[in-house]
mmCIF file with all atom_site columns, C-alpha atoms in Angstrom:
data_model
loop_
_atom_site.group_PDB
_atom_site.id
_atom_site.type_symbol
_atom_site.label_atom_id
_atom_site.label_alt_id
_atom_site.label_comp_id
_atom_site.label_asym_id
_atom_site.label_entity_id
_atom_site.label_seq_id
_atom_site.pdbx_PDB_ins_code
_atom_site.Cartn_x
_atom_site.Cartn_y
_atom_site.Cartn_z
_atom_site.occupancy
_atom_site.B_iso_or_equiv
_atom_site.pdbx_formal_charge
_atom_site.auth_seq_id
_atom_site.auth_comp_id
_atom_site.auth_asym_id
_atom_site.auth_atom_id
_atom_site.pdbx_PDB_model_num
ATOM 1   C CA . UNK T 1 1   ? 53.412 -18.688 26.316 1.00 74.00 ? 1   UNK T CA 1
ATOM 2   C CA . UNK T 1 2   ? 52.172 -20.871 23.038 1.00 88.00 ? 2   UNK T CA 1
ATOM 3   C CA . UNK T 1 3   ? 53.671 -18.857 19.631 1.00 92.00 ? 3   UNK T CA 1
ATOM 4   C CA . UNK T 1 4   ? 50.300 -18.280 16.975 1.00 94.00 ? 4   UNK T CA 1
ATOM 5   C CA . UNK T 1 5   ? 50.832 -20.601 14.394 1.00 94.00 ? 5   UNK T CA 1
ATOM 6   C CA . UNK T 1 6   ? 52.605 -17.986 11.439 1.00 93.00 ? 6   UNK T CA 1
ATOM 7   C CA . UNK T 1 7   ? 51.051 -17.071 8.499  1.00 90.00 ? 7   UNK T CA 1
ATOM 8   C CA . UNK T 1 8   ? 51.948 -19.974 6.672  1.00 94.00 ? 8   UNK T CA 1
ATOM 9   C CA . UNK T 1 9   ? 51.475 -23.110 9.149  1.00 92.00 ? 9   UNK T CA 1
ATOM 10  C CA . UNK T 1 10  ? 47.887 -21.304 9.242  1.00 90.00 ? 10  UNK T CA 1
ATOM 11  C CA . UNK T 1 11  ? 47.110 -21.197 6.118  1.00 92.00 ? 11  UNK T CA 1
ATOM 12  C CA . UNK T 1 12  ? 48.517 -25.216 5.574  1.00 92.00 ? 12  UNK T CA 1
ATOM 13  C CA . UNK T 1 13  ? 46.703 -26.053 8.792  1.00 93.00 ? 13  UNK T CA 1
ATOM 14  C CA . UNK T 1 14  ? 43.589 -24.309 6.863  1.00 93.00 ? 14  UNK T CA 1
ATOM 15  C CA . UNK T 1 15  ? 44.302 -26.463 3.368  1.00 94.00 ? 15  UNK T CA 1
ATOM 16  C CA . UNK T 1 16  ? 44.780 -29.976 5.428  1.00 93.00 ? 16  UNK T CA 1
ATOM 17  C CA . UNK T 1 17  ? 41.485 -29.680 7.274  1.00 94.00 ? 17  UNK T CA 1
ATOM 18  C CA . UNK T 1 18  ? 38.178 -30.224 5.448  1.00 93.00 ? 18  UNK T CA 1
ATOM 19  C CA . UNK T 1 19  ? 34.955 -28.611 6.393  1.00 95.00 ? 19  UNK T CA 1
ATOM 20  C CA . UNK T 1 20  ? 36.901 -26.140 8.747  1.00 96.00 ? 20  UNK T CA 1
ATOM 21  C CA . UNK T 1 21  ? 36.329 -22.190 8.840  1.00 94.00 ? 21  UNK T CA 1
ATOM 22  C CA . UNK T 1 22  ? 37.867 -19.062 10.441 1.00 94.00 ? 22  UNK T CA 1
ATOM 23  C CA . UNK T 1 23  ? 35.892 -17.525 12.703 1.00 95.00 ? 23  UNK T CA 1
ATOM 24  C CA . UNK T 1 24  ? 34.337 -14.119 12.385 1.00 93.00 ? 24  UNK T CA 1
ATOM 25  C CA . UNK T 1 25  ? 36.171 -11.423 14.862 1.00 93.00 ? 25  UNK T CA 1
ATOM 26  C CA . UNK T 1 26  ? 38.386 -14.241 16.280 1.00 93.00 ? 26  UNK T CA 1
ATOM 27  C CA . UNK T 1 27  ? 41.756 -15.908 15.568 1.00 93.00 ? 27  UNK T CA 1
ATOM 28  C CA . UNK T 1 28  ? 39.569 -19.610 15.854 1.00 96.00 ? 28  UNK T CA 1
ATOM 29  C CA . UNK T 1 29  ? 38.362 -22.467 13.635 1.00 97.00 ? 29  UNK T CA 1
ATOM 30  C CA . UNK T 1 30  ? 35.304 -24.053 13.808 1.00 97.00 ? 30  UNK T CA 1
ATOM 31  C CA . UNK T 1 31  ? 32.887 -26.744 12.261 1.00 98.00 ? 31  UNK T CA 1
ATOM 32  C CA . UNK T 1 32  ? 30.154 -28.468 12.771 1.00 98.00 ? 32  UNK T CA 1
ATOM 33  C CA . UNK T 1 33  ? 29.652 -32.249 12.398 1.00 98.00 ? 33  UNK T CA 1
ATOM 34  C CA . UNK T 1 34  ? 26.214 -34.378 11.937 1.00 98.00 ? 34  UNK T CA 1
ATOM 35  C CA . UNK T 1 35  ? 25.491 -37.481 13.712 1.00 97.00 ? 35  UNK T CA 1
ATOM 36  C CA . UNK T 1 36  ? 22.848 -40.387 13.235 1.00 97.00 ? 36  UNK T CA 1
ATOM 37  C CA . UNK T 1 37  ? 21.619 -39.336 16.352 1.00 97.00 ? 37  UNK T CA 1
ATOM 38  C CA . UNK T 1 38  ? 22.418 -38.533 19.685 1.00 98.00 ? 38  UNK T CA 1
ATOM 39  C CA . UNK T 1 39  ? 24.373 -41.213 21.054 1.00 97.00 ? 39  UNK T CA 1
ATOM 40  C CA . UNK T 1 40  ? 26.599 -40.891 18.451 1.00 97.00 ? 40  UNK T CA 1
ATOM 41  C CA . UNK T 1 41  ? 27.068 -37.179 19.025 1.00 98.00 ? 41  UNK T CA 1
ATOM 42  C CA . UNK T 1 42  ? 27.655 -37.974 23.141 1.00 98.00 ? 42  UNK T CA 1
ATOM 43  C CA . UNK T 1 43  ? 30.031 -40.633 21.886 1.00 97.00 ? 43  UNK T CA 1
ATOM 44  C CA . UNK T 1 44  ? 32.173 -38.716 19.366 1.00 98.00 ? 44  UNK T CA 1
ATOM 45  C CA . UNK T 1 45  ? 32.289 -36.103 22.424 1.00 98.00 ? 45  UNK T CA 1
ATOM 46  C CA . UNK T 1 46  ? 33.498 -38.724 24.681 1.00 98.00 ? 46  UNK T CA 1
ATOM 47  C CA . UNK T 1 47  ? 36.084 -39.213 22.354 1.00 98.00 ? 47  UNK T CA 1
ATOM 48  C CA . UNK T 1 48  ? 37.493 -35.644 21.802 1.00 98.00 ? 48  UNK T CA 1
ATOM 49  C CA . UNK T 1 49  ? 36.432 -35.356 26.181 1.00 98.00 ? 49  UNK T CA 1
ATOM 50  C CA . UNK T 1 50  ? 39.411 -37.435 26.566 1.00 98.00 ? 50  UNK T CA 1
ATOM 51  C CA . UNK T 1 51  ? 41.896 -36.751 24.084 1.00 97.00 ? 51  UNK T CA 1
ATOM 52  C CA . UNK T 1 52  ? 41.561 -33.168 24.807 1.00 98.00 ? 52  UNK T CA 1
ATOM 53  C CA . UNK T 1 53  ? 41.781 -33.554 28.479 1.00 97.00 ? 53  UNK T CA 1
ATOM 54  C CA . UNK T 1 54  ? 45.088 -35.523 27.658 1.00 97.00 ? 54  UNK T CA 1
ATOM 55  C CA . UNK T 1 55  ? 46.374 -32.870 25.953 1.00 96.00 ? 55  UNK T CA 1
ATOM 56  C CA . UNK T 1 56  ? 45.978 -30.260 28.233 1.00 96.00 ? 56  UNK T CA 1
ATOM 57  C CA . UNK T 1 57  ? 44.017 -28.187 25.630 1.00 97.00 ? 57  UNK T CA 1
ATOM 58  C CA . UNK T 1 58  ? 39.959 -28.052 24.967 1.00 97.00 ? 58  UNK T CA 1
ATOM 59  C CA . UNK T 1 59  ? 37.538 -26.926 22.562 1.00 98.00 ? 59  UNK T CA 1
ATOM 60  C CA . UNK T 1 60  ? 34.622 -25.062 22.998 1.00 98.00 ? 60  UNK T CA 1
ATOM 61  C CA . UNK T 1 61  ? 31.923 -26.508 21.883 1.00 98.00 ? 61  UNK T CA 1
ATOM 62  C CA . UNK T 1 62  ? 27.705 -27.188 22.014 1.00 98.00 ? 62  UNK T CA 1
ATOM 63  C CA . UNK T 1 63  ? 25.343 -29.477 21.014 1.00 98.00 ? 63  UNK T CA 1
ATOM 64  C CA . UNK T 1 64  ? 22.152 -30.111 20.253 1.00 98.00 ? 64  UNK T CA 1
ATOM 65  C CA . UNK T 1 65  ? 20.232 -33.308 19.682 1.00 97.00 ? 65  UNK T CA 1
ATOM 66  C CA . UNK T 1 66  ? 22.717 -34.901 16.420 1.00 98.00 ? 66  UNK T CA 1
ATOM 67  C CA . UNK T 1 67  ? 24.550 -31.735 15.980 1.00 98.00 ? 67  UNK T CA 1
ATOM 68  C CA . UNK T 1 68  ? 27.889 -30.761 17.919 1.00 98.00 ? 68  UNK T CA 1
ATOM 69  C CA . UNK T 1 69  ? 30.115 -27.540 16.874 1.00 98.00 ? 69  UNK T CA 1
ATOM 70  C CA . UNK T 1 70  ? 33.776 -27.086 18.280 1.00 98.00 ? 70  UNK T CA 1
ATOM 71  C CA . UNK T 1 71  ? 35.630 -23.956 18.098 1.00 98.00 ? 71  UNK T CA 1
ATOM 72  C CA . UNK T 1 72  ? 38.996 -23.696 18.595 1.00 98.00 ? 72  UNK T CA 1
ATOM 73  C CA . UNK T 1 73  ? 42.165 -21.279 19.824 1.00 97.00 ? 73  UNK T CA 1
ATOM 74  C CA . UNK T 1 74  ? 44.266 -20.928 22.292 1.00 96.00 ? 74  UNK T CA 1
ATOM 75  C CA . UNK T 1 75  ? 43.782 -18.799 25.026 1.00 92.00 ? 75  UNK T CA 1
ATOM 76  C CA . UNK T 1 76  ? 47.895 -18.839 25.798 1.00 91.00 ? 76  UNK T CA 1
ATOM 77  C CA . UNK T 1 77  ? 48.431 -18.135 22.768 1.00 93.00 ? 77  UNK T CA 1
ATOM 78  C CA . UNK T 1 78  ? 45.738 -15.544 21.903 1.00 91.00 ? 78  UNK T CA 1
ATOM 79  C CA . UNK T 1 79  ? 45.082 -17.180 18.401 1.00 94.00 ? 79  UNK T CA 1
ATOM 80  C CA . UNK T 1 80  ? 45.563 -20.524 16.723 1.00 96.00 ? 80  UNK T CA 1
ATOM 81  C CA . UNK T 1 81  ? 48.630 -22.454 17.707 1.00 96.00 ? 81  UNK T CA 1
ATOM 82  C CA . UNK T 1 82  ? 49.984 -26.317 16.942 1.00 95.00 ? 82  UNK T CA 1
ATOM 83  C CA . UNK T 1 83  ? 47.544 -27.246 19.745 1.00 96.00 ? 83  UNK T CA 1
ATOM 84  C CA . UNK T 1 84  ? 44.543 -26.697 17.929 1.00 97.00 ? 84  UNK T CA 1
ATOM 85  C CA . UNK T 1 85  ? 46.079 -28.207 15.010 1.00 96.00 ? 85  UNK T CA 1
ATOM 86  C CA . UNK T 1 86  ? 46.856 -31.408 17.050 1.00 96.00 ? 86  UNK T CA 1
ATOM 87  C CA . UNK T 1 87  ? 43.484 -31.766 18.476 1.00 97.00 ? 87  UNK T CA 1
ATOM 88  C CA . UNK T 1 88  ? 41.834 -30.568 15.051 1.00 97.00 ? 88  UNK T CA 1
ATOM 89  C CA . UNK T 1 89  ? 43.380 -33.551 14.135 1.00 96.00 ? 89  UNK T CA 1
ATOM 90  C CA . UNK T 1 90  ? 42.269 -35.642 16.764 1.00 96.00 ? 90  UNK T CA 1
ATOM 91  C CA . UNK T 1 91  ? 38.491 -34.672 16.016 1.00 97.00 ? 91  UNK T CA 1
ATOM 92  C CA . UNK T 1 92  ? 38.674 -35.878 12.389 1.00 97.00 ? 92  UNK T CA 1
ATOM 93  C CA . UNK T 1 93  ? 39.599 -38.950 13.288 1.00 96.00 ? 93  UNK T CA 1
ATOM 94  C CA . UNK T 1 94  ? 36.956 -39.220 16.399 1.00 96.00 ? 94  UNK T CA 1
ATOM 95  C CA . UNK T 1 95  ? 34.224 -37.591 14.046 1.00 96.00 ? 95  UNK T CA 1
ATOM 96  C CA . UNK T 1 96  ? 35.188 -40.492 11.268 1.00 94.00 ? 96  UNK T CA 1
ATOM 97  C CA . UNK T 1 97  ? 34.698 -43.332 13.679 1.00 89.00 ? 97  UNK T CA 1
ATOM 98  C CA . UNK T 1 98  ? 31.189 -42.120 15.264 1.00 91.00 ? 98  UNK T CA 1
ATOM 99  C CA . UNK T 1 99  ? 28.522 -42.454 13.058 1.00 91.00 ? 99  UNK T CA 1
ATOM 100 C CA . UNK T 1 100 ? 28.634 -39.477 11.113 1.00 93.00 ? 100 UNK T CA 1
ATOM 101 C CA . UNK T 1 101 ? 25.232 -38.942 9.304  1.00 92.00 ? 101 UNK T CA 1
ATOM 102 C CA . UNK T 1 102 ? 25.613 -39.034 5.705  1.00 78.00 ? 102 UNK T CA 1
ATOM 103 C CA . UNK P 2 1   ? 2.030  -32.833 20.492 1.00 74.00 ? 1   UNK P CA 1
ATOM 104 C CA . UNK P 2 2   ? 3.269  -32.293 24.002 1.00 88.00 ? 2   UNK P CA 1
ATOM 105 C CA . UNK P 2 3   ? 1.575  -29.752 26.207 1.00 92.00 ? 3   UNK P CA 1
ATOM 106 C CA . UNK P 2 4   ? 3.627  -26.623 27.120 1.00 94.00 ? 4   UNK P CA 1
ATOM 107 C CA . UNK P 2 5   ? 3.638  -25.643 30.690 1.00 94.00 ? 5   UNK P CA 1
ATOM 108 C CA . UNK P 2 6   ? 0.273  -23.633 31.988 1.00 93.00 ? 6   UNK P CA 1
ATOM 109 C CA . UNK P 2 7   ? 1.367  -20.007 34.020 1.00 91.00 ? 7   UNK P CA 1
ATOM 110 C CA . UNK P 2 8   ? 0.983  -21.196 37.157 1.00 94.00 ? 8   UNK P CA 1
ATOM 111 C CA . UNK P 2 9   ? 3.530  -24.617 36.451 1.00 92.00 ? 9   UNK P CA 1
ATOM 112 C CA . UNK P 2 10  ? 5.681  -22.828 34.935 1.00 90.00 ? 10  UNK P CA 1
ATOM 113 C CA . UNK P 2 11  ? 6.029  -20.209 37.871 1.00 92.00 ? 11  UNK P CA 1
ATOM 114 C CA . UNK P 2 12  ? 6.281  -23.133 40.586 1.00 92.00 ? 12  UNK P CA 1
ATOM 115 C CA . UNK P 2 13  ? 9.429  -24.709 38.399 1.00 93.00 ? 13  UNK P CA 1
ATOM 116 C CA . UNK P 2 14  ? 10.838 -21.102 38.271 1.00 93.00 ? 14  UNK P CA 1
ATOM 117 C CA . UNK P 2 15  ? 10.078 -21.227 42.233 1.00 94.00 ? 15  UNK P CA 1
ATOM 118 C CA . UNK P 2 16  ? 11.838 -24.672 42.896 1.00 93.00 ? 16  UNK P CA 1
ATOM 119 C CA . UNK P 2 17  ? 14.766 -24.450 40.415 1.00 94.00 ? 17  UNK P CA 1
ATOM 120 C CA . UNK P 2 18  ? 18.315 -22.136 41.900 1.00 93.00 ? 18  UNK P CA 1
ATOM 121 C CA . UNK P 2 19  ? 20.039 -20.271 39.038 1.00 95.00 ? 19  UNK P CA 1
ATOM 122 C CA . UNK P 2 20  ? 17.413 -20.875 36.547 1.00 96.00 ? 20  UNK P CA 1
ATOM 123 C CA . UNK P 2 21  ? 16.530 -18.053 34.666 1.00 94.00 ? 21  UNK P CA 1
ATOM 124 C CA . UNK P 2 22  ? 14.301 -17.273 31.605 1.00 94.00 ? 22  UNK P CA 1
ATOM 125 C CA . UNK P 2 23  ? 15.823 -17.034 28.296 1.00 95.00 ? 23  UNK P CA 1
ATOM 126 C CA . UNK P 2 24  ? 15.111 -13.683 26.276 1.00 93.00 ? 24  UNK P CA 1
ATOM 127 C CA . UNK P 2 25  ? 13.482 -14.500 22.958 1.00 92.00 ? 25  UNK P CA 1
ATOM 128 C CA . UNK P 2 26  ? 12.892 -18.096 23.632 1.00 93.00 ? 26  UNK P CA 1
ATOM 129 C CA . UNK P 2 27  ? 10.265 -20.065 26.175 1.00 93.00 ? 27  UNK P CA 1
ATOM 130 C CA . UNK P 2 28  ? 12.965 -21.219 27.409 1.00 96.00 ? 28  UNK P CA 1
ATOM 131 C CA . UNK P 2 29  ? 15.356 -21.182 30.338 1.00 97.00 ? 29  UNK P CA 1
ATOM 132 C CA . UNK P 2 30  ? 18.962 -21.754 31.052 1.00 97.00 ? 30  UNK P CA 1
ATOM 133 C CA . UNK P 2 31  ? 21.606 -22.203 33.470 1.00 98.00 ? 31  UNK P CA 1
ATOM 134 C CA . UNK P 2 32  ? 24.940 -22.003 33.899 1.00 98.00 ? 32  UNK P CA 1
ATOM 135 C CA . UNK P 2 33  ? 26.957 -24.196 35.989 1.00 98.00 ? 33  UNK P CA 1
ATOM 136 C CA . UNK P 2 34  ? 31.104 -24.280 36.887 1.00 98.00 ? 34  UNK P CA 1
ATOM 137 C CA . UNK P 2 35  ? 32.745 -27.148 38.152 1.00 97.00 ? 35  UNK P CA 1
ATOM 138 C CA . UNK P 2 36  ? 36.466 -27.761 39.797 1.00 97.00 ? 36  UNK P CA 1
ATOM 139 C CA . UNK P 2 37  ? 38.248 -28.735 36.270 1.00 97.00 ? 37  UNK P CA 1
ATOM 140 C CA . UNK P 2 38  ? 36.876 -30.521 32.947 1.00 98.00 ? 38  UNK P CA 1
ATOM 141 C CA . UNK P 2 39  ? 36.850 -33.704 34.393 1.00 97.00 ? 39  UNK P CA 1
ATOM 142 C CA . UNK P 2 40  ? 34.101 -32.941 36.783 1.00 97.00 ? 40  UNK P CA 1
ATOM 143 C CA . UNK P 2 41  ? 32.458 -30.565 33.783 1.00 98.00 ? 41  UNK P CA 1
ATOM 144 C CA . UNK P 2 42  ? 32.448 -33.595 31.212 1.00 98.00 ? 42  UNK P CA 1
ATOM 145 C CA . UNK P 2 43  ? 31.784 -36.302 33.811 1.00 97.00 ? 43  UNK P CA 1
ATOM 146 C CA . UNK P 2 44  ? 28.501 -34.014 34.927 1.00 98.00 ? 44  UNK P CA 1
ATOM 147 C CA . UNK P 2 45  ? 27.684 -33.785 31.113 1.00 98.00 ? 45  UNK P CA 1
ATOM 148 C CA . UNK P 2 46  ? 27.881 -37.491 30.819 1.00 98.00 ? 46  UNK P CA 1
ATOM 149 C CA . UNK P 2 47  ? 25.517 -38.095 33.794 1.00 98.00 ? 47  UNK P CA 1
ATOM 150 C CA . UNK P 2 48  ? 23.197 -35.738 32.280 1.00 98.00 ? 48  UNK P CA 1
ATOM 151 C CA . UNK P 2 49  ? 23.679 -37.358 28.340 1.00 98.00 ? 49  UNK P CA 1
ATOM 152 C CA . UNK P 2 50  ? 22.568 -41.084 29.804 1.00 98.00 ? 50  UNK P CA 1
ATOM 153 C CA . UNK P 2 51  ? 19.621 -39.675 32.004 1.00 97.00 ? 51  UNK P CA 1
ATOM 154 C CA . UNK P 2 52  ? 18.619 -36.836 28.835 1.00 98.00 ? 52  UNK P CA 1
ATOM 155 C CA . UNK P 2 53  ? 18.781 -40.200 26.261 1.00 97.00 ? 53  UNK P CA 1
ATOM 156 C CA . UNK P 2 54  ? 17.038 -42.203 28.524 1.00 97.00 ? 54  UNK P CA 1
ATOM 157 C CA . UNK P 2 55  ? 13.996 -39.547 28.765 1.00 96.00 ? 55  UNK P CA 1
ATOM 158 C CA . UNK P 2 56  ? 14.337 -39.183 24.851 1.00 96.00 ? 56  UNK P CA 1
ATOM 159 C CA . UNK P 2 57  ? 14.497 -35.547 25.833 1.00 97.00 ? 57  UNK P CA 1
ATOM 160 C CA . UNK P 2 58  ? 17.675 -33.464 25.526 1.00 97.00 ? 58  UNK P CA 1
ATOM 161 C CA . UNK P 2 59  ? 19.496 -29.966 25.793 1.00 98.00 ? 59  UNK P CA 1
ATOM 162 C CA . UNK P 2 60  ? 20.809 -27.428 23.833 1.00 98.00 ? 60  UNK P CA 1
ATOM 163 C CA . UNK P 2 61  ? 24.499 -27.174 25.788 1.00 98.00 ? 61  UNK P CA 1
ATOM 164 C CA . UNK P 2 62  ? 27.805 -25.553 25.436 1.00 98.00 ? 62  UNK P CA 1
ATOM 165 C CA . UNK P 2 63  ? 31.351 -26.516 27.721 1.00 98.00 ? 63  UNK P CA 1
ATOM 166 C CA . UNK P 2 64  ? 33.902 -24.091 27.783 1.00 98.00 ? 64  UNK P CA 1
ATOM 167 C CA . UNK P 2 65  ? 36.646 -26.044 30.220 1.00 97.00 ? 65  UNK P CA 1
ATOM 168 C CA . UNK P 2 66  ? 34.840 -26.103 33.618 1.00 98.00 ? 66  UNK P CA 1
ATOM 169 C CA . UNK P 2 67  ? 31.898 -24.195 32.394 1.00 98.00 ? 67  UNK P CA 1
ATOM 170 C CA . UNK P 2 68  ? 28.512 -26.024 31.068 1.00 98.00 ? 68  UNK P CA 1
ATOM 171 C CA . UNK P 2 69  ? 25.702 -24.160 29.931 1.00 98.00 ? 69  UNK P CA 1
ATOM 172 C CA . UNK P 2 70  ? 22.796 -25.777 29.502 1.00 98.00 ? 70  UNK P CA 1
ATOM 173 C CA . UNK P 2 71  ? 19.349 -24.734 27.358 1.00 98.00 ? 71  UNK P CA 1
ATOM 174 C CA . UNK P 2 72  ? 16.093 -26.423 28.170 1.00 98.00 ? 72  UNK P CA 1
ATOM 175 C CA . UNK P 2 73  ? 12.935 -26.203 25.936 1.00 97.00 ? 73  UNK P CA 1
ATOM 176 C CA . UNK P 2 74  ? 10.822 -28.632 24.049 1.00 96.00 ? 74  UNK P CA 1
ATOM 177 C CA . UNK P 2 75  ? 10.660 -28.535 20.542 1.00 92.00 ? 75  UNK P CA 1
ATOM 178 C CA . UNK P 2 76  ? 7.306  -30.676 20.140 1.00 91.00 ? 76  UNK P CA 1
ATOM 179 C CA . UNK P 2 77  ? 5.880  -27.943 22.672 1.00 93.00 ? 77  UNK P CA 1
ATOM 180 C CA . UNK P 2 78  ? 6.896  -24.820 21.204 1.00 91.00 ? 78  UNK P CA 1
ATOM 181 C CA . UNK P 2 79  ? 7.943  -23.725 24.450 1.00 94.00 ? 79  UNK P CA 1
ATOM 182 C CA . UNK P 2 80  ? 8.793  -25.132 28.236 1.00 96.00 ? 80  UNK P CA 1
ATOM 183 C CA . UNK P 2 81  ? 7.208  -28.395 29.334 1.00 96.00 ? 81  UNK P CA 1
ATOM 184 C CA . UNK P 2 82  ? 7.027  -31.102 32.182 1.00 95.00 ? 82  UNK P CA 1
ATOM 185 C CA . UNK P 2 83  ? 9.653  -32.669 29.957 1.00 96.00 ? 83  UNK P CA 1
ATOM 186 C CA . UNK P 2 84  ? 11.902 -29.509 31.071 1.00 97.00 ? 84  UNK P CA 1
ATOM 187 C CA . UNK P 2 85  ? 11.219 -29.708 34.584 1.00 96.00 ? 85  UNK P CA 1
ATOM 188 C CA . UNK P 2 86  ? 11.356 -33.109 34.606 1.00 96.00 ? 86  UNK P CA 1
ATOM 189 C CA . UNK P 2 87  ? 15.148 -33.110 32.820 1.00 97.00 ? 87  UNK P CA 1
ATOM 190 C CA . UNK P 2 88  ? 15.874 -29.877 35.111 1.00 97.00 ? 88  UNK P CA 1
ATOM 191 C CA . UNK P 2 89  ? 15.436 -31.626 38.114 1.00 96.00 ? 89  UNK P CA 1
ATOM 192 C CA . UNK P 2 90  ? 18.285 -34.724 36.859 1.00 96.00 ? 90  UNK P CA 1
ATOM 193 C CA . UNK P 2 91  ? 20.382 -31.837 36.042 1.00 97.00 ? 91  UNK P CA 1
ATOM 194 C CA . UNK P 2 92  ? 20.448 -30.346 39.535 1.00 97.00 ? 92  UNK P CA 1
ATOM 195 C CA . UNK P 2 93  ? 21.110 -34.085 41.102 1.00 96.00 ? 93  UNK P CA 1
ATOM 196 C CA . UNK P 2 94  ? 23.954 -34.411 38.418 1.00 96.00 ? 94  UNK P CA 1
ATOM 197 C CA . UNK P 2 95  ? 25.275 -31.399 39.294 1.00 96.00 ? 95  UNK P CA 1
ATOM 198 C CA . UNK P 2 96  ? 25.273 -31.591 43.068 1.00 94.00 ? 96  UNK P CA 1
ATOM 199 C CA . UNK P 2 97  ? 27.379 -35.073 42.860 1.00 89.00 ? 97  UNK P CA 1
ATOM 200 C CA . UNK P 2 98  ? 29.982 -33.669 39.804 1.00 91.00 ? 98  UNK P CA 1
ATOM 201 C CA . UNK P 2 99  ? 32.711 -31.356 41.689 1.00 91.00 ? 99  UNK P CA 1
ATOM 202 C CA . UNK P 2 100 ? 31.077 -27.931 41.427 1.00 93.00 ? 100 UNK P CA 1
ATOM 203 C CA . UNK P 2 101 ? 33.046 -25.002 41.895 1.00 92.00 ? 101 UNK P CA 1
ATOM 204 C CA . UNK P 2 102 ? 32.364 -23.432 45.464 1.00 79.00 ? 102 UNK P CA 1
#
């Protein structure tokens, strides 16, 4: 079993992240990022495909066209945990190195 | 402006296509697809990415771990179009060569 993140790890992971919400009825974050187009939304996904799959741990997530929106919790954990904070992480810095439109 | 799909094309792709069903609200339709693990989920979603790009024609699609979900309409069409059937049919081939879940 993962622990939740506590009240106050949340609310720092919250702070530390930018464009990041809570989503409604769920213990999950989410966002949405905008790419030039849609290689560089298949390519930031490639990105987060593999880091996440190295982690043990995945998002869920769409896209359409330049548009791609991850959610994420943790199913073990029934809420956020460190693992969503790690691969919130990881995202950032895939998002900031794949042609983010401006 | 690209043509949307007359009645009787748009019953004989409903005919050919397995799993393909109509969305409500939308001229649209959608399928849902579940492979072994997220490796075989993402490398399908690749194969489909290159082929979509290369056809300038691409889904609306979520992944939750070995789960893809795929959209299919065309925007410039208000509605289904050979484009669909045409992207529909790479989607099956991807799928049948990507570890699907038995």
């Amino acid at each position: 079993m993962v622990e939740k993140l506590d009240p106050a790890a949340r609310a720092e992971l919250l702070a530390s992240l930018s464009g990041w919400t809570e989503v409604e009825g769920r213990d999950a974050i989410e966002k949405t990022f905008r790419f030039t187009d849609f290689k560089a939304a298949f390519g930031f996904m490639t990105r987060v495909a593999i880091a996440a799959d190295g982690q043990d741990h995945h998002p869920e997530w769409s896209n359409v066209y330049n548009r791609v929106t991850i959610l994420l919790t943790t199913h073990d954990a029934d809420g956020l945990s460190a693992r969503d904070a790690k691969l919130a992480r990881v995202i950032e810095e895939a998002a900031a190195g794949s042609g983010l439109s401006t």
